C-alpha positions as a printed Julia matrix, in Angstrom:
263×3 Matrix{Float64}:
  30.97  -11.23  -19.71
  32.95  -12.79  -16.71
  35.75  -13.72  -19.12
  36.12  -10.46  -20.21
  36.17   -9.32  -16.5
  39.08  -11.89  -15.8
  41.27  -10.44  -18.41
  40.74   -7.18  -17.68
  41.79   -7.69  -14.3
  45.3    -9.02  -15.59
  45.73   -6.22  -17.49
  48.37   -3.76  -16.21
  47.04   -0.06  -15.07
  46.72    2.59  -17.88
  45.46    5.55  -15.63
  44.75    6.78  -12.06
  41.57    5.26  -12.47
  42.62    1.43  -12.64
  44.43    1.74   -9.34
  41.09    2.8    -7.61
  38.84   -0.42   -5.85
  36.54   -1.17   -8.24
  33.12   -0.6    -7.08
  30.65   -3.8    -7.62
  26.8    -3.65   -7.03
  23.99   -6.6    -7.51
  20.58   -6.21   -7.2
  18.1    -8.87   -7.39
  15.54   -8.9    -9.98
  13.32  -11.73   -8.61
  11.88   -9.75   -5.38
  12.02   -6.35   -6.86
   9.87   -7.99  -10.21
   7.83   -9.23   -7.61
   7.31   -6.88   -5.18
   6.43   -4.07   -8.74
   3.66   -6.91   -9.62
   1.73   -6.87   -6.73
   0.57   -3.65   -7.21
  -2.19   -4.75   -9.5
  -3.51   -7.28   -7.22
  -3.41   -5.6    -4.32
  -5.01   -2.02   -5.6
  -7.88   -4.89   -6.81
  -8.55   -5.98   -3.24
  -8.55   -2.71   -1.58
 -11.33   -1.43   -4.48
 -13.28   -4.63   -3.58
 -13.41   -3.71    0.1
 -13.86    0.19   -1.05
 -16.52   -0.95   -3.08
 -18.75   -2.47   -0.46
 -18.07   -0.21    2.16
 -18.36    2.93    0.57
 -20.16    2.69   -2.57
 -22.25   -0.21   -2.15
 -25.53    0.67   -4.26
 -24.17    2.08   -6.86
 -21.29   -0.74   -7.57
 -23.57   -3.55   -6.45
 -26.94   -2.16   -9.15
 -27.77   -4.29  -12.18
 -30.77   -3.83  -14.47
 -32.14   -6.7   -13.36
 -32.77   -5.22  -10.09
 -32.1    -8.12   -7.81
 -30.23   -8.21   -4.89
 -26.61   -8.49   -4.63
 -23.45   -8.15   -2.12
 -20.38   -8.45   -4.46
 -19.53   -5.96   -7.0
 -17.3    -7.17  -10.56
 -14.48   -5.92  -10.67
 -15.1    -3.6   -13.39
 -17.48   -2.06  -10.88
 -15.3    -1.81   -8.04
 -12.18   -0.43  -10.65
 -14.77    2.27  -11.61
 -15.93    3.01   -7.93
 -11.84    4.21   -7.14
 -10.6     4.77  -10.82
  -7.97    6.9    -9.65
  -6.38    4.94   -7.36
  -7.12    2.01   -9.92
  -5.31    4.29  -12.79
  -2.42    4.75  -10.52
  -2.03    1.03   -9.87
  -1.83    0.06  -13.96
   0.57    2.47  -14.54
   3.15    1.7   -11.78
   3.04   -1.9   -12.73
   3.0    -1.4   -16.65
   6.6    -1.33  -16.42
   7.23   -4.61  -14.54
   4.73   -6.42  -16.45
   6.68   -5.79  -19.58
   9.89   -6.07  -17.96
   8.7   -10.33  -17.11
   7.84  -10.52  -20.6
  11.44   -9.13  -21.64
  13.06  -12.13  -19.21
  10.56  -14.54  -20.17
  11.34  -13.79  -23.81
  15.2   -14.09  -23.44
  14.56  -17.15  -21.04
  12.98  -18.89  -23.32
  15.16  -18.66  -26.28
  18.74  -19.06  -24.17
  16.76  -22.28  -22.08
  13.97  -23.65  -24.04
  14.75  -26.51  -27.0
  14.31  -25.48  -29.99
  10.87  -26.94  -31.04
   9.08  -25.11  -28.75
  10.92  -21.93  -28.65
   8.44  -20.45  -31.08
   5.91  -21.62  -28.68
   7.52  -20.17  -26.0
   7.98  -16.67  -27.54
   4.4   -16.52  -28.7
   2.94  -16.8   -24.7
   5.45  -13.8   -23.83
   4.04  -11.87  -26.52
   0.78  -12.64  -24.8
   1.84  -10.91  -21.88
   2.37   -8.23  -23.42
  -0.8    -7.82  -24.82
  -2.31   -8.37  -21.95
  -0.71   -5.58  -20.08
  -1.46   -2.85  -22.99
  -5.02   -4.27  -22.08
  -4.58   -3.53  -18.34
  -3.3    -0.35  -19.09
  -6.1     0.73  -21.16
  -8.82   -0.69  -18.64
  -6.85    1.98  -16.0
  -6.87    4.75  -18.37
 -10.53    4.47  -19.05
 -12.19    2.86  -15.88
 -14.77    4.89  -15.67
 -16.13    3.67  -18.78
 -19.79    2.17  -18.7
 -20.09   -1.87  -18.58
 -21.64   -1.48  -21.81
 -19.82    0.45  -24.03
 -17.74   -1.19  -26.93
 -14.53    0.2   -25.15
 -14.98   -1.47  -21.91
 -16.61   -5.21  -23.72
 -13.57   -5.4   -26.18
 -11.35   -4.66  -23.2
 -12.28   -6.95  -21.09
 -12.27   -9.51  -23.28
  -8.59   -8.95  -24.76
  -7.21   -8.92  -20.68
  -9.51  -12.33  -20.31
  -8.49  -14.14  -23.48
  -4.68  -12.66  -23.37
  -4.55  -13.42  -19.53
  -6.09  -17.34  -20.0
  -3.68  -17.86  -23.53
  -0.56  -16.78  -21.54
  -1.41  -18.88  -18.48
  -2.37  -22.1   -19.75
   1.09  -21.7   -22.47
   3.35  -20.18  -19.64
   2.64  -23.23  -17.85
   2.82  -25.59  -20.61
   6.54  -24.33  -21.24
   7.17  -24.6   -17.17
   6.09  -28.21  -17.16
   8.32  -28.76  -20.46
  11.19  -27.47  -18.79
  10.8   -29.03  -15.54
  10.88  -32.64  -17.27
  13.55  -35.0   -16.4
  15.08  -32.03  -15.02
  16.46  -32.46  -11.3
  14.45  -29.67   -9.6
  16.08  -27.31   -6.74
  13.41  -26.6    -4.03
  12.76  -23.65   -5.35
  11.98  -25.17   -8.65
   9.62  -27.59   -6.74
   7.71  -24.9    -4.99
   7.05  -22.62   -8.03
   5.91  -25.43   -9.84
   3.53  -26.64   -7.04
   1.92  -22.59   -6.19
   1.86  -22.68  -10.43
  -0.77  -25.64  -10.68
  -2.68  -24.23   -8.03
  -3.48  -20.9    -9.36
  -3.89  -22.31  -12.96
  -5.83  -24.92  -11.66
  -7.95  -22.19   -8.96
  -8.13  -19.88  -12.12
  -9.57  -22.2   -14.71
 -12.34  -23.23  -12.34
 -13.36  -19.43  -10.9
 -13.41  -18.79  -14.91
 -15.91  -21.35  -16.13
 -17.61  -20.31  -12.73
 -17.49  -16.77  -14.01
 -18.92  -17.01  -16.97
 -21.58  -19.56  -16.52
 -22.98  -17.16  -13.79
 -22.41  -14.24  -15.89
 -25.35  -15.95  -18.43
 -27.47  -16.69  -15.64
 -27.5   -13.68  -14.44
 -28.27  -11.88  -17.79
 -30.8   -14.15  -19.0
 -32.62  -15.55  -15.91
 -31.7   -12.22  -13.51
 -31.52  -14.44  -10.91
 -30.64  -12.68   -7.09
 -27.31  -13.25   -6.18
 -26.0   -14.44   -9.56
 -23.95  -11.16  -10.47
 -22.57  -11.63   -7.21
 -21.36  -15.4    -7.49
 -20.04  -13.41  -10.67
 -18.35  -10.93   -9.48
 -16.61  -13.32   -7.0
 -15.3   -15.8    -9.75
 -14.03  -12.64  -11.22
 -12.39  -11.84   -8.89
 -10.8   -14.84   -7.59
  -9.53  -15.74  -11.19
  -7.96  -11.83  -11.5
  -6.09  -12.58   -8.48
  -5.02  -16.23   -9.03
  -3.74  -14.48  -12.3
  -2.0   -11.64  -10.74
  -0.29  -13.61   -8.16
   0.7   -16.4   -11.14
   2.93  -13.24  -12.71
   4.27  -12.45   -9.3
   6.03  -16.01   -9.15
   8.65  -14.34  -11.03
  10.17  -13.95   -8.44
  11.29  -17.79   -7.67
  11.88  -17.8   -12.23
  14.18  -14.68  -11.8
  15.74  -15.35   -8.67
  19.27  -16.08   -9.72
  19.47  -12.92  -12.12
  21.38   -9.7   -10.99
  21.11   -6.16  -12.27
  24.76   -5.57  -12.11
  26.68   -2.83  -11.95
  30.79   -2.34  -12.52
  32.96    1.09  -12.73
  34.15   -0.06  -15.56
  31.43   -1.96  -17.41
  28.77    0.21  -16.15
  25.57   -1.75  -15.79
  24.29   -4.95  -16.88
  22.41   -7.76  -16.9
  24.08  -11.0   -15.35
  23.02  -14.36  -17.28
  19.58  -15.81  -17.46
């Protein structure tokens, strides 16, 4: 593509139009990816703190009938399901806009024996946010409805399978590689969250048994807390796009019209 600029630019005028500046814009993908995918973790937050304050029986109520201070997140998604809808369907397109770059990252950077690998995890993430979408559409669901259990466990099992590969291919491409500070830091907040998520997950679940088969007090709370920890530490994993998209450019040229600089 910047050959074929060069050449034109040698070329000699053929209208009014080639002796006009040419008009050049760049816009950076990395915030603007970033900044569209923390919508999601953000809207999850404020229906936490909604939650409590506002709708605290009803979000907080189990059948075991014990006491408890933290709502799931289901619970809290259900307690503002508009706001919650709204949130999934802003971010839809970003989250299948990564998967797009990751996709066409991966075959243009990744070797060839784990290419298929690679491809597979952004395919993942794109599962995962048809899942998210659905849970917005149809928050208001009940915990124990088919719907809302095969849900949730397609954004848990897509969200864990693309996080554990995503950062499988990361560390495989960060070998023997000399890494730019950038590079360094993405890595580093990368191993963090996975490591942060993997914990608050085996914390969520192991709690979610307790609670269902000894209704102990507080144990749907220490659940709905790993929840939500590992929903974050997920959401804010995706939002590192922005340091693994910083160098690409939506670009736009009067005579090329726009596209998409190299990856």
């Amino acid at each position: 593509m910047k050959h074929f600029v060069e050449d034109q630019a040698k070329l000699l005028p053929s209208s009014i139009k080639d002796l006009q500046a040419t008009r050049h814009i760049h816009i950076p993908v990395g915030p603007f990816l970033a900044l569209g995918l923390l919508q999601v973790p953000l809207c999850m937050a404020y229906n936490l703190v909604m939650a409590i304050t506002t709708d605290f029986e009803a979000t907080t109520y189990t059948s075991c009938n014990v006491f408890n201070f933290i709502p799931s997140t289901s619970a809290a998604a259900k307690s503002q399901h508009i706001i919650w809808a709204l949130a999934c369907w802003l971010e839809f397109p970003f989250l299948i806009a990564s998967a797009w770059l990751q996709f066409r990252f991966i075959r243009r950077n990744l070797p060839k024996p784990v290419r298929s690998f690679g491809c597979l995890v952004a395919i993942f993430l794109v599962i995962n946010s048809l899942s998210l979408l659905l849970w917005g559409t149809f928050a208001q669901v009940d915990g124990d409805s088919l719907l809302h259990i095969a849900n949730a466990l397609s954004v848990f099992m897509s969200g864990a399978i693309y996080m554990a590969g995503s950062f499988v291919c990361a560390k495989y491409y960060m070998h023997d590689k000399n890494r730019q500070l950038h590079e360094e830091l993405s890595f580093r907040l990368k191993s963090g969250l996975v490591f942060t998520y993997y914990v608050s997950v085996v914390i969520t679940w192991f709690f979610y048994f307790v609670h269902h088969e000894f209704c102990l007090p507080l144990a749907y709370s220490i659940f709905g807390l790993g929840e939500f920890i590992s929903c974050e530490c997920f959401c804010i994993y995706l939002c590192l796009a922005y340091f693994d998209f910083y160098h690409v450019y939506i670009c736009y040229d009067q005579r090329l019209g726009f596209f998409l600089s190299e990856i």
